[in-house]
XYZ file of C-alpha atoms in Angstrom:
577
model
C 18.144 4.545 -25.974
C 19.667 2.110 -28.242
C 20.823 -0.129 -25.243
C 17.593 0.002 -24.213
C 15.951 -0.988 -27.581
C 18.812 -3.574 -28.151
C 18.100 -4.926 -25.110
C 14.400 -5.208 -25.825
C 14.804 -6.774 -29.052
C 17.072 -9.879 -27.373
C 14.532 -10.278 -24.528
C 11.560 -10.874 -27.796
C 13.957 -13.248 -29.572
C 15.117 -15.329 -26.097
C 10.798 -15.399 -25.249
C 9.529 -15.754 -28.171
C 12.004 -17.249 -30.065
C 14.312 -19.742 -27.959
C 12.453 -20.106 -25.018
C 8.909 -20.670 -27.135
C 7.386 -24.534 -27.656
C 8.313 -24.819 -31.317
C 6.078 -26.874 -32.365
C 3.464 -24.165 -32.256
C 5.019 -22.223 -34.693
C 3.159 -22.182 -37.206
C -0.190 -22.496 -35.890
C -2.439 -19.041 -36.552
C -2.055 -16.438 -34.000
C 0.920 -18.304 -32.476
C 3.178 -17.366 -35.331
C 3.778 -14.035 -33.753
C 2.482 -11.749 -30.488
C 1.830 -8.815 -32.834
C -1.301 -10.149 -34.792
C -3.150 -11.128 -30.910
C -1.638 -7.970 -29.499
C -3.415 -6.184 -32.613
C -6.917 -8.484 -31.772
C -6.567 -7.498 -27.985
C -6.023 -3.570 -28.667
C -9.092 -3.463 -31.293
C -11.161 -5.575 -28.653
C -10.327 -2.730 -25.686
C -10.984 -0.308 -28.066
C -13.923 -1.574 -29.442
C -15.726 -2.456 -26.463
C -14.612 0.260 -23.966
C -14.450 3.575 -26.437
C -15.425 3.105 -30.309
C -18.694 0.529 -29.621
C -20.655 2.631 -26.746
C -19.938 5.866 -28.993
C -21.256 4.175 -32.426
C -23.987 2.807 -30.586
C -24.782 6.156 -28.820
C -27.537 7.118 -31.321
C -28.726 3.623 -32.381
C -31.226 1.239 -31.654
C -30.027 -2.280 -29.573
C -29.365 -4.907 -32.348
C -31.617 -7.951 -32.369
C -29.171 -10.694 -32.038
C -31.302 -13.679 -30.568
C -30.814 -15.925 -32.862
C -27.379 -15.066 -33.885
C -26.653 -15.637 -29.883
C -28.458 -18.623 -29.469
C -26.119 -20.478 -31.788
C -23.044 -18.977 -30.588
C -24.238 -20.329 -27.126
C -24.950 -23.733 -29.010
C -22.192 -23.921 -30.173
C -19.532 -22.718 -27.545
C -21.825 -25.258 -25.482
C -20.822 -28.235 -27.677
C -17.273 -27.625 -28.227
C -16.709 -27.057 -24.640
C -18.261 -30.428 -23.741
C -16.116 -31.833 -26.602
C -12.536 -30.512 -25.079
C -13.735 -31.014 -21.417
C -14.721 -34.871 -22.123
C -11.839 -35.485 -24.392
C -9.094 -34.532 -21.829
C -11.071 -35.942 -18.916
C -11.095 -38.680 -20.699
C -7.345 -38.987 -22.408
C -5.811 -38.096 -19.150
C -8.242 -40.300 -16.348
C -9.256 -43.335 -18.278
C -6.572 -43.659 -21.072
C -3.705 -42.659 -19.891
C -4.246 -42.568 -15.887
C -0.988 -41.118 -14.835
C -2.439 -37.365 -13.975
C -0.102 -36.307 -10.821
C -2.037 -33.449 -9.344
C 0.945 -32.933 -6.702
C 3.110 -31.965 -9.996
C 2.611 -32.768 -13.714
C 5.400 -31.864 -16.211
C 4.874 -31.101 -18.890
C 5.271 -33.356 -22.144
C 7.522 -31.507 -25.291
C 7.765 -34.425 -27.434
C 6.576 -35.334 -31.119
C 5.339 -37.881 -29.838
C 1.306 -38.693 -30.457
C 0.708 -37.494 -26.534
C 2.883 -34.456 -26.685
C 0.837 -33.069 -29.739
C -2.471 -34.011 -28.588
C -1.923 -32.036 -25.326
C -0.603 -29.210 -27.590
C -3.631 -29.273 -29.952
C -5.515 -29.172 -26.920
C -3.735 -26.606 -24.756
C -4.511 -24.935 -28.564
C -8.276 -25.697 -28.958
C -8.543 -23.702 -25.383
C -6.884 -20.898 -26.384
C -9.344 -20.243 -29.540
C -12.037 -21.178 -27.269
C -10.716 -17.958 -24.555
C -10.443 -15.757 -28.410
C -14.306 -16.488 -29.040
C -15.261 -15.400 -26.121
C -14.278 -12.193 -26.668
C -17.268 -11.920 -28.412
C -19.768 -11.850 -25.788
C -18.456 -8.391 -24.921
C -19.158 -7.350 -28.473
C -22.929 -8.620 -27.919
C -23.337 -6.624 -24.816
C -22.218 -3.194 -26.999
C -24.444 -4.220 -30.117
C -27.241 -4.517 -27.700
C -26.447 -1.347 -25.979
C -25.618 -3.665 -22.620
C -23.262 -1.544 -21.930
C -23.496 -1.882 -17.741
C -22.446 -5.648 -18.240
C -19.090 -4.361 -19.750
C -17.634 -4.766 -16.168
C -14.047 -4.582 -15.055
C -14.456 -8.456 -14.092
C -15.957 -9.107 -17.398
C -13.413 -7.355 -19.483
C -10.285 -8.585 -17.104
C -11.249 -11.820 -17.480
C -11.651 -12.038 -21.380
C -8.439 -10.121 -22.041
C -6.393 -12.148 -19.279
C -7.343 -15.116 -20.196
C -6.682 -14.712 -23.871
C -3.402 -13.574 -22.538
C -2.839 -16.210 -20.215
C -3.837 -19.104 -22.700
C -1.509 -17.626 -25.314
C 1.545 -18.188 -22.657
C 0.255 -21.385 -21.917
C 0.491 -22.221 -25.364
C 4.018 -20.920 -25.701
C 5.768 -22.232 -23.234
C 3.424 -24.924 -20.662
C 1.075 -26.497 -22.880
C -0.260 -29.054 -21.289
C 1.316 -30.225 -17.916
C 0.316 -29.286 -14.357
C -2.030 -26.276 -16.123
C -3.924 -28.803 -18.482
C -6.268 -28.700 -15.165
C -6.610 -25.171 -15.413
C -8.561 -26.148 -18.726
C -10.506 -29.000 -17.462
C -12.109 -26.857 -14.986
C -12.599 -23.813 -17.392
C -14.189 -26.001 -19.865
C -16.582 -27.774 -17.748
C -17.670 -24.554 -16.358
C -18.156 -22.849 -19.697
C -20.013 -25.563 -20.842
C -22.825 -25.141 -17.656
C -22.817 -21.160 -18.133
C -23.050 -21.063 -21.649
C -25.834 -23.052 -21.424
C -27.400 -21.130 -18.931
C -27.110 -18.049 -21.556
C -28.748 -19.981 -23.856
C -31.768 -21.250 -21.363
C -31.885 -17.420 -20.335
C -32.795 -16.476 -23.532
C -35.999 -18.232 -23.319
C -36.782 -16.941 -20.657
C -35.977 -16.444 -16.787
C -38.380 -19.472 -15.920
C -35.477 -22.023 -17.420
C -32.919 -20.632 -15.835
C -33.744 -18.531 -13.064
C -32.045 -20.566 -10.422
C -28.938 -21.978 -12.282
C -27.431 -17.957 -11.699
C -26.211 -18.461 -8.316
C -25.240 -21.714 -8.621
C -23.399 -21.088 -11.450
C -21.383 -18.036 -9.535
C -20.551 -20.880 -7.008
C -18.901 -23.348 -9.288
C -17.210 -20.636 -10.634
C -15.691 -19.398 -7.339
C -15.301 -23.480 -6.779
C -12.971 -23.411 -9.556
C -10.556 -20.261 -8.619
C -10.184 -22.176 -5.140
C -8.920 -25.591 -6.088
C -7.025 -23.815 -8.654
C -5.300 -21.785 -6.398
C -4.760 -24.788 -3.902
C -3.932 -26.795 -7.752
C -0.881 -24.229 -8.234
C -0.186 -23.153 -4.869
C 0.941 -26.835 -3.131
C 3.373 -27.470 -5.398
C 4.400 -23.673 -5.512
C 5.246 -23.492 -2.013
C 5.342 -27.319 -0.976
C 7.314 -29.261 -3.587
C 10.309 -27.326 -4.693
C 11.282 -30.757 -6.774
C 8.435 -30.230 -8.984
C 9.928 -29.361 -12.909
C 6.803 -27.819 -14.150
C 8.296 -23.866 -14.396
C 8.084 -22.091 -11.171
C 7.145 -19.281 -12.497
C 4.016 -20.437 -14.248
C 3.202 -21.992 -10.973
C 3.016 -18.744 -9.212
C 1.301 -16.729 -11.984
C -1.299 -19.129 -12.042
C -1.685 -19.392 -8.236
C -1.700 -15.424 -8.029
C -4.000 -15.221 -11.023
C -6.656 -17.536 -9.409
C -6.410 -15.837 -6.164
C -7.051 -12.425 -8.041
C -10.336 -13.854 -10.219
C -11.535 -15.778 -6.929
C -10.989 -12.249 -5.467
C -13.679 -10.812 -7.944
C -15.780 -12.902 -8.018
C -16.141 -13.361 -4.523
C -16.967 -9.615 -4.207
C -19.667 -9.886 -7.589
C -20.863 -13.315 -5.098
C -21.449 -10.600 -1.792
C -23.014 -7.801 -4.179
C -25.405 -10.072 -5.336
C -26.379 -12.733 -3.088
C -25.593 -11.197 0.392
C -25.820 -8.042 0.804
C -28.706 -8.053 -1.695
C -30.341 -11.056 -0.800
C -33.528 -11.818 -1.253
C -36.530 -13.706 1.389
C -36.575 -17.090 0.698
C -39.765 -18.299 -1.641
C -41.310 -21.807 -1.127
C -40.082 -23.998 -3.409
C -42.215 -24.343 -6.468
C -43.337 -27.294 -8.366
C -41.149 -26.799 -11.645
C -38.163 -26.562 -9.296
C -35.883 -29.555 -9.312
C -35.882 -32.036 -6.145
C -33.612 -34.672 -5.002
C -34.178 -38.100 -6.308
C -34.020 -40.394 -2.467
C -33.879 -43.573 -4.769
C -31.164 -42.571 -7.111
C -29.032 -41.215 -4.036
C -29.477 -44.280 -2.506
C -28.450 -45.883 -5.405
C -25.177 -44.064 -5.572
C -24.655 -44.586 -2.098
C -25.044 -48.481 -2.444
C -23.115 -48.807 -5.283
C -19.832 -46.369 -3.410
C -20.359 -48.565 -0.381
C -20.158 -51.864 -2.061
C -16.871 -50.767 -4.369
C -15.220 -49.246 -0.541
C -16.197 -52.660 0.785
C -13.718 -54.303 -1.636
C -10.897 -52.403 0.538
C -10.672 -53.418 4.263
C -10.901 -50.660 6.996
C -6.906 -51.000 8.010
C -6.184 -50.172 4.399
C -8.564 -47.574 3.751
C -7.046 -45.831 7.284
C -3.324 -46.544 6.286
C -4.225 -45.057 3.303
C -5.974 -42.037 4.740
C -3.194 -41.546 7.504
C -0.375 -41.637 4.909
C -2.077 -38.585 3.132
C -2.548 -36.859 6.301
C 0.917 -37.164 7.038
C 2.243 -35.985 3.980
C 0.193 -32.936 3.896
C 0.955 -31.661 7.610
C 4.245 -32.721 6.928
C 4.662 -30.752 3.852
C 3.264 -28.002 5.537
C 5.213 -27.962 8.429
C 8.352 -28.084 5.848
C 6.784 -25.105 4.477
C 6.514 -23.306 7.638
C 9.595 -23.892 9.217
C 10.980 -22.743 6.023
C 9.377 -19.237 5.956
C 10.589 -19.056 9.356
C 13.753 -19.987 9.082
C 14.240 -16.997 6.194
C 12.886 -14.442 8.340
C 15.154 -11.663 8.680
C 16.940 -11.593 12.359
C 16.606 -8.004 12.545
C 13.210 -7.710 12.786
C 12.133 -10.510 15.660
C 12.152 -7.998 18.063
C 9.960 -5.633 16.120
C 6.023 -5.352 17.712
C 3.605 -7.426 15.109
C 6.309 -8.764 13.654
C 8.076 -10.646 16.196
C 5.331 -13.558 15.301
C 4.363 -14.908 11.943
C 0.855 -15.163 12.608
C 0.173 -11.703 14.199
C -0.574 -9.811 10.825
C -2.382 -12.474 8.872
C -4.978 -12.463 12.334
C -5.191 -8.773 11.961
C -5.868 -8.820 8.307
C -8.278 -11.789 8.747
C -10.082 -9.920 11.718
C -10.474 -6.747 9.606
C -12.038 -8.658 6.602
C -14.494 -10.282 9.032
C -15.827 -6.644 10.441
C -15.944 -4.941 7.855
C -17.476 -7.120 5.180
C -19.968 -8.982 8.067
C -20.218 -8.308 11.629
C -19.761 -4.580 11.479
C -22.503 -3.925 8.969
C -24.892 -6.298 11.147
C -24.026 -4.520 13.871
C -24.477 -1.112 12.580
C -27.521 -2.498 10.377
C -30.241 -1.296 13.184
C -27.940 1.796 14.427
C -27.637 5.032 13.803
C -24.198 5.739 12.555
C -21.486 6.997 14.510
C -20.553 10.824 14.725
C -17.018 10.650 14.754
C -15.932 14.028 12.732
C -13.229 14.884 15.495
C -11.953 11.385 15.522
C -11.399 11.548 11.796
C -9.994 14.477 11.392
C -7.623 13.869 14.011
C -6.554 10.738 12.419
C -6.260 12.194 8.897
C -3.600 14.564 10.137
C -1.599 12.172 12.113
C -1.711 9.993 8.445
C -1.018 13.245 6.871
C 1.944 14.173 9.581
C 3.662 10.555 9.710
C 3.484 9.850 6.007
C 4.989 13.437 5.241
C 7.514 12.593 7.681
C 8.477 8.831 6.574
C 8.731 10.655 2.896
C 11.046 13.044 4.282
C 13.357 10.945 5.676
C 12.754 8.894 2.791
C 14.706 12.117 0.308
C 17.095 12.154 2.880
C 18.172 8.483 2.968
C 18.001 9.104 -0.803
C 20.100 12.319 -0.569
C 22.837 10.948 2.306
C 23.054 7.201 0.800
C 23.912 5.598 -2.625
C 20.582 4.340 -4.241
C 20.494 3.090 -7.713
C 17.032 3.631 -9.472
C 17.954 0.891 -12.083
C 18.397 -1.953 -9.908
C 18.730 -1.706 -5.500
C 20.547 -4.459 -4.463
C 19.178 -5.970 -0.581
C 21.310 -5.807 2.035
C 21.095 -7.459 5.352
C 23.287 -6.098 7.393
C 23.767 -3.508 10.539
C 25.500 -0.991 8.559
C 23.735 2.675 8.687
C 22.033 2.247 5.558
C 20.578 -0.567 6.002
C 18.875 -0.070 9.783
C 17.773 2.839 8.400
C 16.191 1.374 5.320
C 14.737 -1.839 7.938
C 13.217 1.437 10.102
C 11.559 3.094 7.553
C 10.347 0.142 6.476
C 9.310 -0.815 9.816
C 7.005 2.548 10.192
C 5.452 2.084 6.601
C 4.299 -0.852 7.629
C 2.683 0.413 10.518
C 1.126 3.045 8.591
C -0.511 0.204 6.200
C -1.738 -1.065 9.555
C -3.334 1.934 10.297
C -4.704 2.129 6.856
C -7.205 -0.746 8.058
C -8.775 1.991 10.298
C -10.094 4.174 7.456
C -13.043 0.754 6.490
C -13.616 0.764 9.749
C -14.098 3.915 9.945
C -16.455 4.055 6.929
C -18.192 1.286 8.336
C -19.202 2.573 11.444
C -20.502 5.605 9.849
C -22.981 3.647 7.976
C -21.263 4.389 4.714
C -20.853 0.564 3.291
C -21.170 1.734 -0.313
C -17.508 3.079 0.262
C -16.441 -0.727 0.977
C -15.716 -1.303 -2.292
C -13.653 -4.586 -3.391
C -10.678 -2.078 -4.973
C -11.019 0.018 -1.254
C -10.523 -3.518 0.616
C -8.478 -5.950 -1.727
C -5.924 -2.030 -1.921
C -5.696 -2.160 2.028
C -5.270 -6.119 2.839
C -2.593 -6.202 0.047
C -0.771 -3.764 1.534
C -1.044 -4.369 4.920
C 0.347 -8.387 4.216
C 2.733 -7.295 1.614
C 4.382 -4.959 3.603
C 4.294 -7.652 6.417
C 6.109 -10.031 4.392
C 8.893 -7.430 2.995
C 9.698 -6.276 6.315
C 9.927 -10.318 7.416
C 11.933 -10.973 4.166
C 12.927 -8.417 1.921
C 13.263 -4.848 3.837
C 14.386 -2.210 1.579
C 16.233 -2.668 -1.728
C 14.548 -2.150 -4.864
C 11.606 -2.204 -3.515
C 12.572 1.369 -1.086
C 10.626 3.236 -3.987
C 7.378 1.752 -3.136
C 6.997 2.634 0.226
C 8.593 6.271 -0.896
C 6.003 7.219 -3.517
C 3.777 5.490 -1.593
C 3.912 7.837 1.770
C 4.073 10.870 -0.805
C 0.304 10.285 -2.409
C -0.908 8.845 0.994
C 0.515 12.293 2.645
C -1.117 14.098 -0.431
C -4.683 11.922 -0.301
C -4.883 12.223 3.689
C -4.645 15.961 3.469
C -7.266 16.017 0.782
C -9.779 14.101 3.207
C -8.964 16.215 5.913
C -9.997 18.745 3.789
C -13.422 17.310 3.067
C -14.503 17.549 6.979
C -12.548 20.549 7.798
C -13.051 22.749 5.101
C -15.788 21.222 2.830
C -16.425 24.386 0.593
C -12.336 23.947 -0.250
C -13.063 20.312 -2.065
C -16.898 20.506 -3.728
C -15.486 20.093 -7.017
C -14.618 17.378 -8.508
C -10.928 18.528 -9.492
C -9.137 17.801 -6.351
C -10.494 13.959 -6.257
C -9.149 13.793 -9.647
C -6.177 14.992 -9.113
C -5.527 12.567 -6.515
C -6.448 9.316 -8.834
C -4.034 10.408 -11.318
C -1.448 11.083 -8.487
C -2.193 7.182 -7.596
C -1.924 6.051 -11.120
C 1.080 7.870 -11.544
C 2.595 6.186 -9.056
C 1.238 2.397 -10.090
C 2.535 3.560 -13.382
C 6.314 4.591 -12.499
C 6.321 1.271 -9.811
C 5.495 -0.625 -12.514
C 8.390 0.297 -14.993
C 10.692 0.532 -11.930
C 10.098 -2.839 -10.810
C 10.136 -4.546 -14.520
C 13.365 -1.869 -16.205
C 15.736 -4.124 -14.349
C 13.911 -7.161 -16.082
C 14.008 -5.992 -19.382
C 17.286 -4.531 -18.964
C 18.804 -8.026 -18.028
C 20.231 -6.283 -14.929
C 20.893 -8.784 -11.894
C 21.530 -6.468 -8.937
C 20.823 -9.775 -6.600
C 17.110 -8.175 -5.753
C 15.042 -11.285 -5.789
C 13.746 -11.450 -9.363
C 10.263 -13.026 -8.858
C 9.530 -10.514 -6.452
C 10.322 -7.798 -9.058
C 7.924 -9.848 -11.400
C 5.167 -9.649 -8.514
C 5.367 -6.046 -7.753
C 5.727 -4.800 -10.771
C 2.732 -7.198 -11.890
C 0.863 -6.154 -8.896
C 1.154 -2.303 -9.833
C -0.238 -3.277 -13.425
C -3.230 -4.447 -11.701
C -4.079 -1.949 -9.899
C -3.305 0.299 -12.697
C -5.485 -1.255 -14.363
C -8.590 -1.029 -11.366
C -7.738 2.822 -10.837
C -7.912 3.247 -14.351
C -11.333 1.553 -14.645
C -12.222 4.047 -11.773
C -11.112 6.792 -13.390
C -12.719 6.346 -16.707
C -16.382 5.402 -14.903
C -15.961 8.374 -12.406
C -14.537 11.376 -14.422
C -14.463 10.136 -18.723
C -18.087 8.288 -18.966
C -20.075 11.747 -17.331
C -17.034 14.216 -17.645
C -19.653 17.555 -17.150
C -21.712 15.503 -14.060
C -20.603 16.802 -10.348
C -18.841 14.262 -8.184
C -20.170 13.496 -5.175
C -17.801 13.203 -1.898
C-alpha cells in the first residue's frame, strides 16, 4: 500500500508538476486539479442526484430572462475568441500548418496570447456547465442526457489538459471550431426562446455543423497521428483528441438518426418567412472567386492540385504498408484475418443493415419467427464462450501470467500459440456477436438498436481484429477472459428469456447481469491503467494500455448511465424484457 501511494504521489508531481506548462500556474483553477475535480464532482452530483430530488416537489423556475443573457452573452464572447484567433493565426500571423502545428512555450508575446486563449476556452467549457443546471431548475430533467452531460464534463476535462500541457498548437483548431459553433447554437437558444418561429429550422442544421466539426477534427488529429510520425506536437494528445472526436461524432451521429431519420418528418412547402438563396449575391461570389483563380494559370493550379494528391495517397500508402508490414506472421494464415480489409467490410456491411437497409426492408414485413434459431444460437454463444473461459483458467493455471503487467510475446513457444488461439476464437465470437442486431432487426425489434448495443459490438469486433493482427495476448489476455465469462453468463440469461420465460420476469436477473458487465469494465479498467500508475514497463505497448483502459472507462461510464435510468430512476417499476 505505501508503494502504491508513493508511487501515486510521484506520478501527481511528474504531471502536474514537471511535466505541466508553467506559466499557467497561477491562473485560477489551474493552480491545482483538486479545486476543478471538486467543481466537476458537485456538478455530477448536482445535476444527476441532489437537483432532480430538490426539485421533486417544486415548481419549474422562471429563468427567461436570466437565460436570455447568459445566451447573450456566451454568444458574444464566443464570437470574440473565435474572430480573435481566426484572425491572429490567418491574417496576422499566417503560418497555421494544419499537417502539424507545435506548439509555442515561450514568454514571448505569441506564446502567452495562445495561452490566454487556450485559457479563455477553458472558462468558456466551465460556463457551460451551467446549462445543465437550467435544465434541473426548470425541471428539464429528460434533456440531462448522457451526450449532454459527457460532453460538458469531458470537455471541461479535456480543456483543462489542454491548458496544462498543449495550449495552443495543432489543438488551437479544436477551439476555432468549438467556438464558432457555440456561437451559432447559443444563439439559436436564445432565438428559441422567442419562440419556435425564429428558430425552428436552424435545429437540424445546427446538429450538422456540429457533426461537421467532430469529422474534420478527427481527420485534423488523425493525419498527423497516423501519417506524419515527424510531427512534435505530443503523440499522445494527438490520439486522445482523434479518439475523442470519433467518440462525440459517434453520439451525435446516433442523436442525428433519432431525430431526423428514423423520425423524420413529410416535407412542408417552403414558407414565405423561410430564408432563400440570393442568385445575385452567389453570382457575385462566384465572379469575384473566378476572377482571383484567373490570376493563377491552369498548369499551376493542376501542378498544384497534383502535388497534394500525391502527397496524400502517398502518405497513405506509407501508412498502409506500414500497418502491414507490423502484422503479426502468425496469423496470415488465419480465415478473416489473412487480409486487412476483410473485417473492416464486415463491420461496415453490418452498420449498413442494421441501421438502413434492414429496417427498410423489414419496414412493410411482418417480422421474422425465428425462436428456434435463437435459441440455438444462444447456447452455442453460451457453449463456446464457457469453453474459451475454460481454457482461458487453464492457460492461467498451466502458464506464468502476471496480473500487474503481461509482457507480449511473439513467438512459437506453447504459451504463446496458445494465447494467439484463444485469441483467434474470441475474435470469432465478437464476429458472431454482429448476429444478435441482426437478429433483433429482423424481428422488427429496432428499439433494441441502441447506439451503446451497436457502437459495444463494432468496437469489439475491430478491436479484437486489430489485437489479433498486432498485439495477440499479453496484458491484454484478461479482456478477452472476463469477457467470455459475462458473455457465457449474459447468453445463458437470454436463452432463458425464450426457453423458460416465467424463470426471468423479474427484473433481478437483467440486473444482475449489468453489474456483472460493469464489474468487468471496472476491474479492465484498473488492470489496464495499475501498470501505468505503477511506472511498471513490462514492454506491453503503453498507448494501448492507455486506450483500453480508457475505452473500459467509457463504457463504464454508458452502462452506468443504463443502469441508473433502467433500475435507480423507477427502482419499484417492472422491467420489461
Amino acid at each position: 500500500m505505501t508503494l502504491v501511494l508513493e508511487r501515486m504521489y510521484d506520478v501527481y508531481r511528474e504531471y502536474m508538476v514537471e511535466r505541466r506548462d508553467i506559466r499557467s500556474v497561477n491562473l485560477p483553477l489551474l493552480g491545482s486539479p483538486w479545486p476543478l475535480m471538486l467543481l466537476l464532482g458537485t456538478y455530477l452530483y448536482g445535476v444527476l442526484y441532489a437537483g432532480p430530488r430538490f426539485m421533486a416537489q417544486r415548481k419549474a423556475y422562471d429563468l427567461r430572462k436570466i437565460i436570455r443573457v447568459y445566451n447573450i452573452a456566451q454568444v458574444l464572447i464566443n464570437s470574440v475568441i473565435f474572430l480573435w484567433i481566426v484572425i491572429k493565426i490567418f491574417f496576422v500571423y499566417r503560418d497555421y500548418n494544419f499537417s502539424c502545428q507545435v506548439c509555442n512555450y515561450t514568454s514571448d508575446f505569441r506564446g502567452l496570447e495562445e495561452m490566454y486563449l487556450s485559457y479563455s476556452y477553458f472558462l468558456l467549457k466551465v460556463l457551460d456547465l451551467a446549462d445543465t443546471v437550467f435544465f434541473v431548475l426548470r425541471k428539464k430533467q429528460s434533456h440531462v442526457s448522457f451526450l449532454h452531460v459527457y460532453h460538458h464534463t469531458v470537455m471541461v476535462i479535456g480543456s483543462y489538459c489542454g491548458m496544462l500541457y498543449v495550449p495552443g498548437g495543432h489543438a488551437i483548431m479544436l477551439g476555432i471550431w468549438n467556438t464558432a459553433v457555440h456561437a451559432v447554437m447559443y444563439l439559436y437558444y436564445f432565438l428559441s426562446s422567442y419562440g419556435s418561429q425564429y428558430s425552428g429550422w436552424w435545429k437540424q442544421h445546427l446538429t450538422r455543423m456540429q457533426l461537421l466539426q467532430f469529422i474534420h477534427l478527427a481527420f485534423h488529429f488523425g493525419i498527423p497521428l497516423f501519417f506524419n510520425r515527424e510531427c512534435k506536437f505530443p503523440r499522445f494528445w494527438m490520439g486522445v483528441g482523434f479518439l475523442q472526436a470519433l467518440f462525440i461524432l459517434a453520439l451525435f451521429m446516433d442523436f442525428y438518426i433519432k431525430s431526423y431519420i428514423v423520425k423524420r418528418k413529410k416535407q412542408t412547402i417552403p414558407t414565405a418567412n423561410q430564408p432563400v438563396l440570393d442568385i445575385s449575391l452567389t453570382r457575385e461570389l462566384v465572379v469575384k472567386y473566378c476572377e482571383k483563380s484567373s490570376r493563377r494559370t491552369r498548369s499551376d493550379r493542376l501542378f498544384s492540385l497534383h502535388a497534394t494528391m500525391a502527397l496524400i495517397i502517398r502518405s497513405i500508402y506509407n501508412g498502409y504498408n506500414y500497418l502491414v508490414e507490423k502484422t503479426d506472421d502468425r496469423i496470415l494464415d488465419l480465415p478473416l484475418l489473412n487480409s486487412f480489409w476483410t473485417v473492416p467490410l464486415i463491420t461496415g456491411a453490418y452498420l449498413y443493415f442494421v441501421l438502413n437497409l434492414g429496417p427498410k426492408l423489414m419496414a412493410n414485413r411482418k417480422p421474422f419467427e425465428m425462436r428456434n434459431l435463437i435459441i440455438g444460437y444462444n447456447l452455442v454463444q453460451v457453449a463456446v464462450n464457457a469453453f474459451t473461459f475454460g481454457m482461458a483458467i487453464y492457460y492461467l493455471r498451466k502458464y506464468t501470467y502476471s496480473f500487474v503487467c503481461q509482457p507480449l510475446i511473439r513467438d512459437t513457444s506453447e504459451q504463446s500459440m496458445l494465447e494467439l488461439r484463444l485469441g483467434y476464437v474470441y475474435f470469432l465470437l465478437k464476429i458472431l456477436d454482429l448476429a444478435d442486431t441482426v437478429f433483433f432487426v429482423l424481428r422488427k425489434k429496432q428499439s433494441h438498436v441502441s447506439f451503446l448495443h451497436v457502437y459495444h459490438h463494432t468496437i469489439m469486433a475491430i478491436s479484437a481484429a486489430l489485437f489479433m493482427r498486432y498485439l495477440a495476448g499479453g496484458h491484454c489476455f484478461m479482456l478477452g477472459m472476463l469477457n467470455t465469462l459475462v458473455h457465457a453468463v449474459m447468453y445463458f440469461y437470454f436463452f432463458l428469456t425464450i426457453y423458460r420465460p416465467e424463470l426471468t420476469r423479474s427484473a433481478t436477473w437483467k440486473r444482475y447481469v449489468t453489474i456483472l458487465q460493469m464489474a468487468q469494465f471496472t476491474y479492465l479498467a484498473f488492470h489496464f491503467f495499475r501498470p501505468i500508475v505503477l511506472g511498471i514497463d513490462c514492454n506491453y505497448p503503453r498507448v494501448i494500455m492507455w486506450f483500453v483502459g480508457v475505452q473500459n472507462v467509457f463504457m463504464m461510464i454508458m452502462f452506468a448511465d443504463f443502469y441508473r435510468r433502467a433500475y435507480l430512476r423507477n427502482p419499484n417499476k417492472p422491467h420489461k424484457h
